XYZ file of C-alpha atoms in Angstrom:
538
model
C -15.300 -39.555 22.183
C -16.388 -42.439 24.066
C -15.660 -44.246 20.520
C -11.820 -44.774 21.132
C -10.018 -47.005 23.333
C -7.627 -45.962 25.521
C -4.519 -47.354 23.232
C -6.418 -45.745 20.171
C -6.237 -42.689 22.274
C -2.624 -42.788 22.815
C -2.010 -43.261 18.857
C -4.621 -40.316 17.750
C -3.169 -37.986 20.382
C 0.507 -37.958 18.395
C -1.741 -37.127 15.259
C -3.992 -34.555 16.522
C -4.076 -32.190 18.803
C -6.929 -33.872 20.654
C -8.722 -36.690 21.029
C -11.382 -35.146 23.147
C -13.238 -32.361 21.658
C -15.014 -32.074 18.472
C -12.650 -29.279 16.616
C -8.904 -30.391 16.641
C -6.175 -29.538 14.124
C -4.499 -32.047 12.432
C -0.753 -32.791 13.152
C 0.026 -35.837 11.952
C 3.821 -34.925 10.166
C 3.343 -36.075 6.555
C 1.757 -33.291 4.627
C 0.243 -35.980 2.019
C -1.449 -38.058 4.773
C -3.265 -34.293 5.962
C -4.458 -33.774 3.080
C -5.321 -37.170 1.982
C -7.249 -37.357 5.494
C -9.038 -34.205 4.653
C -10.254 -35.691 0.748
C -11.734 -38.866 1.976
C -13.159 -37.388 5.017
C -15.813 -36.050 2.599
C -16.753 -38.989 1.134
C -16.741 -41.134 4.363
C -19.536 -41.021 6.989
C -16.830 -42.017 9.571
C -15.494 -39.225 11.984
C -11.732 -38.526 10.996
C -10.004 -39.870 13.786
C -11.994 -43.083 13.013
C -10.697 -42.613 9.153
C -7.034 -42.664 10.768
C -7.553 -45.195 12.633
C -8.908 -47.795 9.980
C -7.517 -46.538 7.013
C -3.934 -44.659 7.463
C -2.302 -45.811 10.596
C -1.080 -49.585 9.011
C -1.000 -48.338 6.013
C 2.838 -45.667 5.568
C 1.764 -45.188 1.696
C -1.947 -44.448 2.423
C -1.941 -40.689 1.449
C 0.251 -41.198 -1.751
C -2.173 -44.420 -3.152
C -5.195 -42.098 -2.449
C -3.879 -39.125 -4.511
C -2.777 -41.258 -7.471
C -6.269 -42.598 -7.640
C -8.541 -39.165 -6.736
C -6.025 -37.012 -8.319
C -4.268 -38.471 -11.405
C -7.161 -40.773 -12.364
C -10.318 -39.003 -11.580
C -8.487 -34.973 -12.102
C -10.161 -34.026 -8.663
C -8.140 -30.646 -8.961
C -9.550 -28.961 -5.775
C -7.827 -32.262 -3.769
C -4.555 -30.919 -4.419
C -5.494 -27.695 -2.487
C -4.995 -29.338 0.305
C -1.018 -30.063 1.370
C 0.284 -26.825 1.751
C 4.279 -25.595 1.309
C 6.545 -23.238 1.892
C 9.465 -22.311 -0.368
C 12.040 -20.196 -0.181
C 14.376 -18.893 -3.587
C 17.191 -16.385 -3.377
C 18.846 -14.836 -5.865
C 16.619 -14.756 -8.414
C 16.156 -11.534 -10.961
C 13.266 -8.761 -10.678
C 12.010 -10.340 -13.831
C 11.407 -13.992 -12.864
C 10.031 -12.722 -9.194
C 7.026 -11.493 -11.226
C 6.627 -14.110 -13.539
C 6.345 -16.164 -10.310
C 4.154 -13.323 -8.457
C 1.891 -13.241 -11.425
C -0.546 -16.076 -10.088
C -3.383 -14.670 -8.339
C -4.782 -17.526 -6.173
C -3.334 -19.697 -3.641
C -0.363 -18.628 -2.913
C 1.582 -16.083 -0.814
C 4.663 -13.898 -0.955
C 6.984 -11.943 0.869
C 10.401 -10.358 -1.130
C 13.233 -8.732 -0.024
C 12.435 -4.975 -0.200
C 14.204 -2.060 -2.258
C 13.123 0.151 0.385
C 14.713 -1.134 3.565
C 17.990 -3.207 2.084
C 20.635 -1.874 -0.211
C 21.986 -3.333 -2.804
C 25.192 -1.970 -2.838
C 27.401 -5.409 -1.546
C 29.038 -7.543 -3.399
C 29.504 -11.173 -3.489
C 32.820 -12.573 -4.725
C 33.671 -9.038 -5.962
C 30.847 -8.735 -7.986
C 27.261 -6.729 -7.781
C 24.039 -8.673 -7.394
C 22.558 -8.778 -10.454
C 21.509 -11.477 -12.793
C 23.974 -12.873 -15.834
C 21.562 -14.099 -18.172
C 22.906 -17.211 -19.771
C 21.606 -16.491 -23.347
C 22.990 -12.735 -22.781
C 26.649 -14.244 -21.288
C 26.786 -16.758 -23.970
C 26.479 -14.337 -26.787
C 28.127 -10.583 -28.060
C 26.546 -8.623 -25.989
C 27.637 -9.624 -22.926
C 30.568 -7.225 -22.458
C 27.655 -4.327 -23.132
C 25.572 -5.617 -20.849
C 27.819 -6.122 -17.956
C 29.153 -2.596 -18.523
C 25.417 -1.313 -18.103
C 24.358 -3.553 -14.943
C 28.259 -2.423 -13.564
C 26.987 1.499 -14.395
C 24.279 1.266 -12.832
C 25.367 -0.479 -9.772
C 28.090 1.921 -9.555
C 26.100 4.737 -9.171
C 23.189 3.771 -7.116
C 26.125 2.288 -4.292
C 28.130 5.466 -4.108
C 24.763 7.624 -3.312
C 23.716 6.358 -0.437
C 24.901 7.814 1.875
C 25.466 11.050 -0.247
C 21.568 11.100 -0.520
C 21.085 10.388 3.361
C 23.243 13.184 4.065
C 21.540 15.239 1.755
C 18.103 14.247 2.785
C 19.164 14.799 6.638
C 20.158 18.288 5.482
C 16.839 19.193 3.743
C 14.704 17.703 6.626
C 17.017 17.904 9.889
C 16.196 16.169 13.463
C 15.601 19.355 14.713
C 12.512 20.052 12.748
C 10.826 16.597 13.816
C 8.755 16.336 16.435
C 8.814 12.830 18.534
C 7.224 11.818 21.706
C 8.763 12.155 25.549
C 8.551 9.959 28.112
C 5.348 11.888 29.171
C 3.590 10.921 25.948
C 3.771 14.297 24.478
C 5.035 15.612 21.332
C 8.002 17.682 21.412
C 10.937 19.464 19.164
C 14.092 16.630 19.409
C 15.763 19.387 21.478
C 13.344 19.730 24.111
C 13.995 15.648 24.244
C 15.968 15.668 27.912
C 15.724 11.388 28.270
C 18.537 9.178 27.098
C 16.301 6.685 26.369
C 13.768 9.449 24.160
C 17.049 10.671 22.393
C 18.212 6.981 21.602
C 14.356 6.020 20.438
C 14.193 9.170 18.633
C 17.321 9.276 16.509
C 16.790 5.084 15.454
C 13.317 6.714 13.991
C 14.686 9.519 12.278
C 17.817 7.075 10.797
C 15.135 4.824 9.617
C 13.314 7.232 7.885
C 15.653 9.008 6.299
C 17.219 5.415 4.715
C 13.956 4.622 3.496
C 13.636 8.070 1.945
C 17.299 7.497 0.199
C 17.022 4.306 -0.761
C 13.268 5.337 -2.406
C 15.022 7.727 -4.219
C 17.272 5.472 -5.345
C 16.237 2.619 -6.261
C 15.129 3.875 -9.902
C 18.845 3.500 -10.717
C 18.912 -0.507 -10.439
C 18.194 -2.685 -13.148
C 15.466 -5.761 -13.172
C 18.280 -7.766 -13.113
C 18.814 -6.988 -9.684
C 18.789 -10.306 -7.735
C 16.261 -10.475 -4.973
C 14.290 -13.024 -2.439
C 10.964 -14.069 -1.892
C 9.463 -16.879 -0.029
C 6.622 -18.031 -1.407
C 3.401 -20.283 1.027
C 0.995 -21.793 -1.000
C -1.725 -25.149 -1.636
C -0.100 -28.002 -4.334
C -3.201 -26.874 -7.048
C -1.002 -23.148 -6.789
C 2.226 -24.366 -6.988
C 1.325 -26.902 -9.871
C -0.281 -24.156 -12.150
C 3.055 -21.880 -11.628
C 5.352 -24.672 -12.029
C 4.016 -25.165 -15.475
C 4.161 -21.767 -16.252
C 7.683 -21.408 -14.999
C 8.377 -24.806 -17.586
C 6.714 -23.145 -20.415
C 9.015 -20.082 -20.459
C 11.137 -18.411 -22.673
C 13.755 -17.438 -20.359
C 16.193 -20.239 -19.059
C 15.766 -18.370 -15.697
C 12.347 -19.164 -14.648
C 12.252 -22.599 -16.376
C 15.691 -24.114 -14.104
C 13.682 -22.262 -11.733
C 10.718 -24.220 -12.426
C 13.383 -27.512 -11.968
C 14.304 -26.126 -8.776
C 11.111 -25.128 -7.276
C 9.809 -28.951 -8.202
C 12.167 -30.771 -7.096
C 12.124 -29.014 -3.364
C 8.183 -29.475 -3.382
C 9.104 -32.790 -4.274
C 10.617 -33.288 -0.678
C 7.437 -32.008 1.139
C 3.897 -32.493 -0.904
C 5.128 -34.931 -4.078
C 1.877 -36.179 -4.966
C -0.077 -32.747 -5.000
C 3.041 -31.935 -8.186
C 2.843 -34.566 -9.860
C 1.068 -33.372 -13.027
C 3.457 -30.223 -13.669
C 5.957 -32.462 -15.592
C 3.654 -35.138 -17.085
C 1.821 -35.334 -20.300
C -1.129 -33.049 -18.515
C 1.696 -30.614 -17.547
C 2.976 -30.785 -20.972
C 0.106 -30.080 -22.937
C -1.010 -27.408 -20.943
C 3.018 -25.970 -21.210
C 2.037 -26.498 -25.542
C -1.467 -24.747 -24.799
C 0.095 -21.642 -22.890
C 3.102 -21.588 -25.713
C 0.293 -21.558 -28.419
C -1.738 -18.511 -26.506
C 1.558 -17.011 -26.582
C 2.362 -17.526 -30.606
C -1.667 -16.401 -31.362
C -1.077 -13.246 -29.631
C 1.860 -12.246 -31.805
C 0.317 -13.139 -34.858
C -2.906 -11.512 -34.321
C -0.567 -8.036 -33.092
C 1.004 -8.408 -36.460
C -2.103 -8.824 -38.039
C -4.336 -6.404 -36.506
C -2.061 -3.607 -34.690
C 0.294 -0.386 -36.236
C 3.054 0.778 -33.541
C 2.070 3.995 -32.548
C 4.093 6.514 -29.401
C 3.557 6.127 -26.428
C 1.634 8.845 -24.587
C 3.351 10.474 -21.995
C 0.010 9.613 -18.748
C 0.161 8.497 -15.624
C -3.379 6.947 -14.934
C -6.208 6.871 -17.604
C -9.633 5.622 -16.881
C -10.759 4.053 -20.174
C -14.084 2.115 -19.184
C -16.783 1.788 -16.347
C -20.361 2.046 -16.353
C -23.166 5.148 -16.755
C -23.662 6.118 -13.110
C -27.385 5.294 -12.752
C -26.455 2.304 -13.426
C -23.726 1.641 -11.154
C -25.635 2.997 -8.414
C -28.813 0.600 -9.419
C -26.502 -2.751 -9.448
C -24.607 -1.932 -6.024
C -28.143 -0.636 -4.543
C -29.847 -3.522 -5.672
C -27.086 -5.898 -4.249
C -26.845 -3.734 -1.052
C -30.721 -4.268 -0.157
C -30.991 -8.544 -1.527
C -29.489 -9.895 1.622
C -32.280 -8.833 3.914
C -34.919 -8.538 1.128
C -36.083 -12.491 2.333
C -37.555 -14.192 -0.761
C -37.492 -11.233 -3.335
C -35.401 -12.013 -6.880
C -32.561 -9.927 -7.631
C -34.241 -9.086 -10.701
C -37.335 -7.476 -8.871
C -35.388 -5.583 -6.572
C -33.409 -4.246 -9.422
C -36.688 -2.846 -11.247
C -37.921 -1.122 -7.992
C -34.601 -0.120 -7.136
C -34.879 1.781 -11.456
C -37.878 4.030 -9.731
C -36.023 5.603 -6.906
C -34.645 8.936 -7.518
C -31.214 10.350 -7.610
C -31.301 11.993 -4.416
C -32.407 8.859 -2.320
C -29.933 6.982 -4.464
C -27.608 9.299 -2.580
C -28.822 8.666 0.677
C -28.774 5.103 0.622
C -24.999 5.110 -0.787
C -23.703 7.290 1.976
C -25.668 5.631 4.539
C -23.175 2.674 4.398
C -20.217 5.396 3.791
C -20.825 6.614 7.162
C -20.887 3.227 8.713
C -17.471 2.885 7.624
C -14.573 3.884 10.720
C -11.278 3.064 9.529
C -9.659 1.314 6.095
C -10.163 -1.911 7.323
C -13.989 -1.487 7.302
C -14.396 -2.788 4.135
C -17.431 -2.240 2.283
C -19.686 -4.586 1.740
C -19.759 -7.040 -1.635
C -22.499 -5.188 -2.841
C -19.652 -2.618 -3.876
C -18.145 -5.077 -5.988
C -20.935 -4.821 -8.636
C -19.344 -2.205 -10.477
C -15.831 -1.694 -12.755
C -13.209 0.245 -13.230
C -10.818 -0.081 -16.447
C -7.751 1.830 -15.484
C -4.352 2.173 -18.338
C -1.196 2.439 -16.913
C 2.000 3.843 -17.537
C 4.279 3.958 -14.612
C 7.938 3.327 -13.897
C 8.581 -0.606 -12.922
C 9.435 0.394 -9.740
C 6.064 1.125 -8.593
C 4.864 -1.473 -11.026
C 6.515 -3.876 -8.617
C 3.810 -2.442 -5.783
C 0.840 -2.221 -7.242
C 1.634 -5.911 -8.177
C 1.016 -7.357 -4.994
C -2.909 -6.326 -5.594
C -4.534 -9.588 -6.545
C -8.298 -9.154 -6.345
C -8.396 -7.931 -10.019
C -7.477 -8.089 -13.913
C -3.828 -7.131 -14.315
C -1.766 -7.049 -18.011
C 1.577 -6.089 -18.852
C 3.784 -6.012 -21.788
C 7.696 -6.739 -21.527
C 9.804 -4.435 -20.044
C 11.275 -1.887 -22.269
C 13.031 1.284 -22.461
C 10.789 2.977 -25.099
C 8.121 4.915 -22.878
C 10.820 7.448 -21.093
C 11.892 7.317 -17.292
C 10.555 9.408 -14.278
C 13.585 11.132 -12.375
C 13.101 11.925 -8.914
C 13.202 15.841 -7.621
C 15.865 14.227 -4.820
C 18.231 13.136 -7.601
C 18.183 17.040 -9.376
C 18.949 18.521 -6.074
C 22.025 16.240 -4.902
C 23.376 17.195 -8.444
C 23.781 13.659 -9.892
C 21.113 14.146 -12.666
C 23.632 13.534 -15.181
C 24.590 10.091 -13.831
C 21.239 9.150 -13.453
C 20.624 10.031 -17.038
C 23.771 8.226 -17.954
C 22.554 4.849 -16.331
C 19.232 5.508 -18.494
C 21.016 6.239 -21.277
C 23.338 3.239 -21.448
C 20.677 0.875 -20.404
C 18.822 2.216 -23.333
C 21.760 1.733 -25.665
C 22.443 -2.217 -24.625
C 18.502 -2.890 -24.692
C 17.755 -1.633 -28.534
C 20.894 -3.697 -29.244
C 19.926 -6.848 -27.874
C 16.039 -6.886 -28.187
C 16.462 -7.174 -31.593
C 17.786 -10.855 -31.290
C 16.466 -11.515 -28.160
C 13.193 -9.005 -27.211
C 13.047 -11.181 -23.852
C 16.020 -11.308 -22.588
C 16.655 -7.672 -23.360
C 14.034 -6.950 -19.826
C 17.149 -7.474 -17.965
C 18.996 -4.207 -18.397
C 16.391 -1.834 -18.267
C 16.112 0.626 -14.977
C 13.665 0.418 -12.484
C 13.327 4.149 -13.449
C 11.571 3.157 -17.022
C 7.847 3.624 -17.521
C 6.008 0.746 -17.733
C 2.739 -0.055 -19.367
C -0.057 -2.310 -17.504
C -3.672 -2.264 -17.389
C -5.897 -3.438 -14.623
C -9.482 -3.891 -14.432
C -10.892 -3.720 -10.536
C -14.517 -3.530 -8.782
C -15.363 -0.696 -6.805
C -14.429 -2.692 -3.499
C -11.221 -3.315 -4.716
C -10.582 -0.259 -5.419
C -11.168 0.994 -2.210
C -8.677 -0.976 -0.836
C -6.293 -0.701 -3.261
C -6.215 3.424 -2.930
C -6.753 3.970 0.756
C -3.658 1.223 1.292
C -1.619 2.829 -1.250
C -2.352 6.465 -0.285
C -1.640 6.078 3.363
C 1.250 8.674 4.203
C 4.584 6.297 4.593
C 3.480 4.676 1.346
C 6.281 5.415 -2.035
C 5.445 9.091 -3.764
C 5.328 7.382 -6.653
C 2.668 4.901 -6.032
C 0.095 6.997 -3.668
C 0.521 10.128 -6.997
C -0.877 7.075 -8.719
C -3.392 5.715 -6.321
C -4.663 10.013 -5.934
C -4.762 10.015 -9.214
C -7.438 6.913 -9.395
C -9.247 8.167 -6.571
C -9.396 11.331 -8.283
C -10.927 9.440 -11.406
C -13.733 7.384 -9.705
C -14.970 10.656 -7.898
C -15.358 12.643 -11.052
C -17.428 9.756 -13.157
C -19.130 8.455 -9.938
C -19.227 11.011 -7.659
C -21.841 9.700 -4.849
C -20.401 5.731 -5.372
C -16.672 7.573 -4.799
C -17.957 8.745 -1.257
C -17.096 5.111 0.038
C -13.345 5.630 -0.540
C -13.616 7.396 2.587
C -9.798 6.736 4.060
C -7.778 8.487 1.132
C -4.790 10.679 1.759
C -4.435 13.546 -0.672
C -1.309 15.132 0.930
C 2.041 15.298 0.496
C 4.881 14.316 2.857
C 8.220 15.080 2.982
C 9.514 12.172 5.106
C 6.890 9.676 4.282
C 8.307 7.177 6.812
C 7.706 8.991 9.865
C 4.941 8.728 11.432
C 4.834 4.924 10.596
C 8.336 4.797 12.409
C 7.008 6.072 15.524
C 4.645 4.184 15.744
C 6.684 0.534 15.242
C 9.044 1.922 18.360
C 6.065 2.607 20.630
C 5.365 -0.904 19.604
C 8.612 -2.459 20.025
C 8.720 -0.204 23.431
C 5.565 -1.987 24.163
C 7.238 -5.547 23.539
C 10.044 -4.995 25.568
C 8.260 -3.724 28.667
């Protein structure tokens, strides 16, 4: 880069990581002046160093004057893609968490999990759970305490009652783990210190994840969690505004919260939540909202719920499905033909060669994380959903698809886990439902929202999703693998299951599914994160 002096060299090489090459990454500090850099860079024919250089480096306010011109005057949205953050909120209910976890694009989470953490500390004397300030504020706060209290109650003292209980039903001495030799063997036959001590810290982990599986149907979505959330300005915007236009005081002094910190980091890639554009997009998502309920009101008679897991409600004839994903499968390579004349010639070939060609790329497949190719997004599936919120909460981390839900409610029954029946605390279980049920007809009737807070994870919940074939394929071979929840990989059979029997040859490319069942789902997943960490330490 002949083009640089050596002083310019000195100054570009604290603001990139060379000053050599022609890849580099940018590390100049401020995130506004990295993505500022990255914006005009594609409307300048200079390199980007050279940009630096002439335009940023005597200039401190640079990145912020370029923003309020590209993206408040000219609304070049994809500009704000580019500063990044990363924001962390704690202590924040099961219900905001997926309000916030509801946008698809551009951002990334991670949340505290239900399956390795309990929940059973308290802070200040009291359990982790949400007060609701409309719910605290008014008569039914005494009833809803009570419930949230119950439930806590009961989920705290059986822990450990359920990991004995669980250790009973599936003992160390029935597992099998490896020596020092590398081969499998009964824990007895385990002569090592070392094998006993790696052995036993799988088994614990196992069985706590079992328990705590069990039990976590008993908390309510008011249960506080964490998440950290790493996403582009454009992402954070769009769920700021959402957060704003809520009906729960929750998620909008969340929305306060979450601006202000981004604030501190990428400012002028926020600017717009809180203005008059973030405003009358806040009025346009309020009146989607109002529609909605009119046109239920209008248009739509209660009816019972029906007591289903999975439904498939909609997808397409078979021929055809097979036609568009052939047809897509062959135009990469076809050099110059239309996807329209591939389509009619694909029309004449027969069902049998249809056949072929489908498992041709089955068999190409080795493991899960051979994906299939796009062409296998040309068809979709319509699936209706009534679950419990629990494994709601996992299936919700799928993004590549059309997801709905309705609030949270206690009217479509509760699933109660074989584990709870045979440790003989059915009754409290069905007590926590019961009294959950009892404080959430009383205060959805004023306050239908709010109400979400004291229902069980336990409760059914309805959602629909629409997915593409592709998606699909990763959805159920990543949520069937063994040391996945019962209750989600029943679910994820179940679709498989579905797709097979309207699209039998097309199913063939969910080739990774697990139909079994396990009794210690963890297992074999903790095995192998200890020959891992045994790896890491050696």
């Amino acid at each position: 880069m002949s083009e640089f002096s050596s002083s310019e060299k000195e100054i570009l090489s604290k603001h990139f990581s060379n000053v050599e090459d022609s890849v580099f990454a940018i590390i100049t500090p401020r995130q506004v002046d990295r993505g500022a850099l990255m914006s005009r860079y594609s409307r300048s024919d200079k390199s980007m160093r050279k940009i630096f250089l002439d335009e940023f480096i005597q200039n401190e306010n640079r990145g912020e004057e370029f923003y309020n011109r590209v993206l408040l005057e000219y609304g070049d949205d994809s500009v704000a893609e580019l500063g990044e953050a990363q924001i962390a909120i704690e202590g924040l209910s099961n219900i905001a968490v997926k309000k916030i976890e509801d946008r698809r694009i551009g951002l990334s989470y991670l949340e505290k999990s239900s399956r390795y953490v309990t929940w059973d500390k308290k802070i200040n004397g009291e359990y982790k759970f949400f007060r609701e300030h409309g719910i605290m504020n008014s008569r039914y706060a005494d009833k809803y305490l009570e419930s949230c209290n119950f439930d806590f109650e009961v989920y705290s003292k059986n822990i450990q009652p359920m990991i004995s209980y669980i250790q009973e039903r599936e003992p160390i001495s029935n597992q099998k783990f490896k020596n020092t030799a590398g081969e499998e063997v009964s824990f007895s036959r385990l002569s090592n210190e070392e094998d006993i001590k790696s052995a036993t810290r799988i088994y614990n982990a196992t069985i706590k994840a079992k328990a705590l599986d069990t039990l976590r149907g008993i908390l309510p979505a008011s249960t506080l969690t964490n998440v950290g959330i790493t996403g582009n300005g454009r992402a954070f915007e769009y769920l700021l505004t959402i957060l704003h236009s809520s009906g729960l005081q929750e998620e909008r002094t969340l929305a306060s919260k979450i601006h202000r910190e981004l604030d501190t980091t990428i400012k002028s890639f926020v600017k717009r939540a809180g203005d008059k554009y973030g405003k009358a997009l806040q009025k346009y998502l309020d009146d989607l909202k109002t529609t909605a309920i009119n046109l239920n009101k209008k248009h739509l008679k209660p009816k019972k719920s029906r007591d289903f897991l999975v439904n498939l409600i909609d997808f397409e004839s078979m021929k055809k499905a097979e036609e568009n994903i052939i047809s897509a499968i062959l135009y990469e390579q076809a050099q110059g033909i239309s996807y329209n004349d591939i389509l009619v010639q694909v029309k004449k070939i027969g069902p049998t060669a249809r056949k072929k060609i489908i498992q041709s790329f089955t068999n190409l497949r080795q493991n899960r994380r051979h994906r299939p190719p796009r062409a296998f997004e040309m068809t979709e599936y319509t699936f209706d959903f009534l679950t419990n919120f629990g494994m709601f909460r996992d299936f919700h981390r799928h993004r590549i698809l059309t997801l709905e839900r309705q609030l949270l409610t206690t009217n479509h029954g509760f699933c109660i886990p074989d584990e709870i029946v045979s440790l003989g605390i059915k009754k409290d279980f069905e007590d926590c439902m019961c009294k959950s049920k009892e404080v959430f007809d009383t205060i959805c009737q004023k306050m239908p929202e709010q109400a979400q807070y004291v229902v069980n994870f336990a409760y059914n919940y309805p959602f629909f999703m629409r997915l593409n074939l592709r998606e699909a394929t990763h959805l159920i071979e990543l949520r069937t693998v063994p040391q996945g929840h019962p209750d989600y990989r029943k679910v994820a059979q179940n679709m498989f299951k579905l797709i097979k029997k309207v699209h039998p040859n097309l199913g063939s490319i969910i080739k990774f599914v697990d139909l079994n069942e396990y009794k210690l789902e963890r297992l074999e997943a903790e095995k192998r994160i200890e020959e891992k960490r045994k790896k890491l330490e050696n």
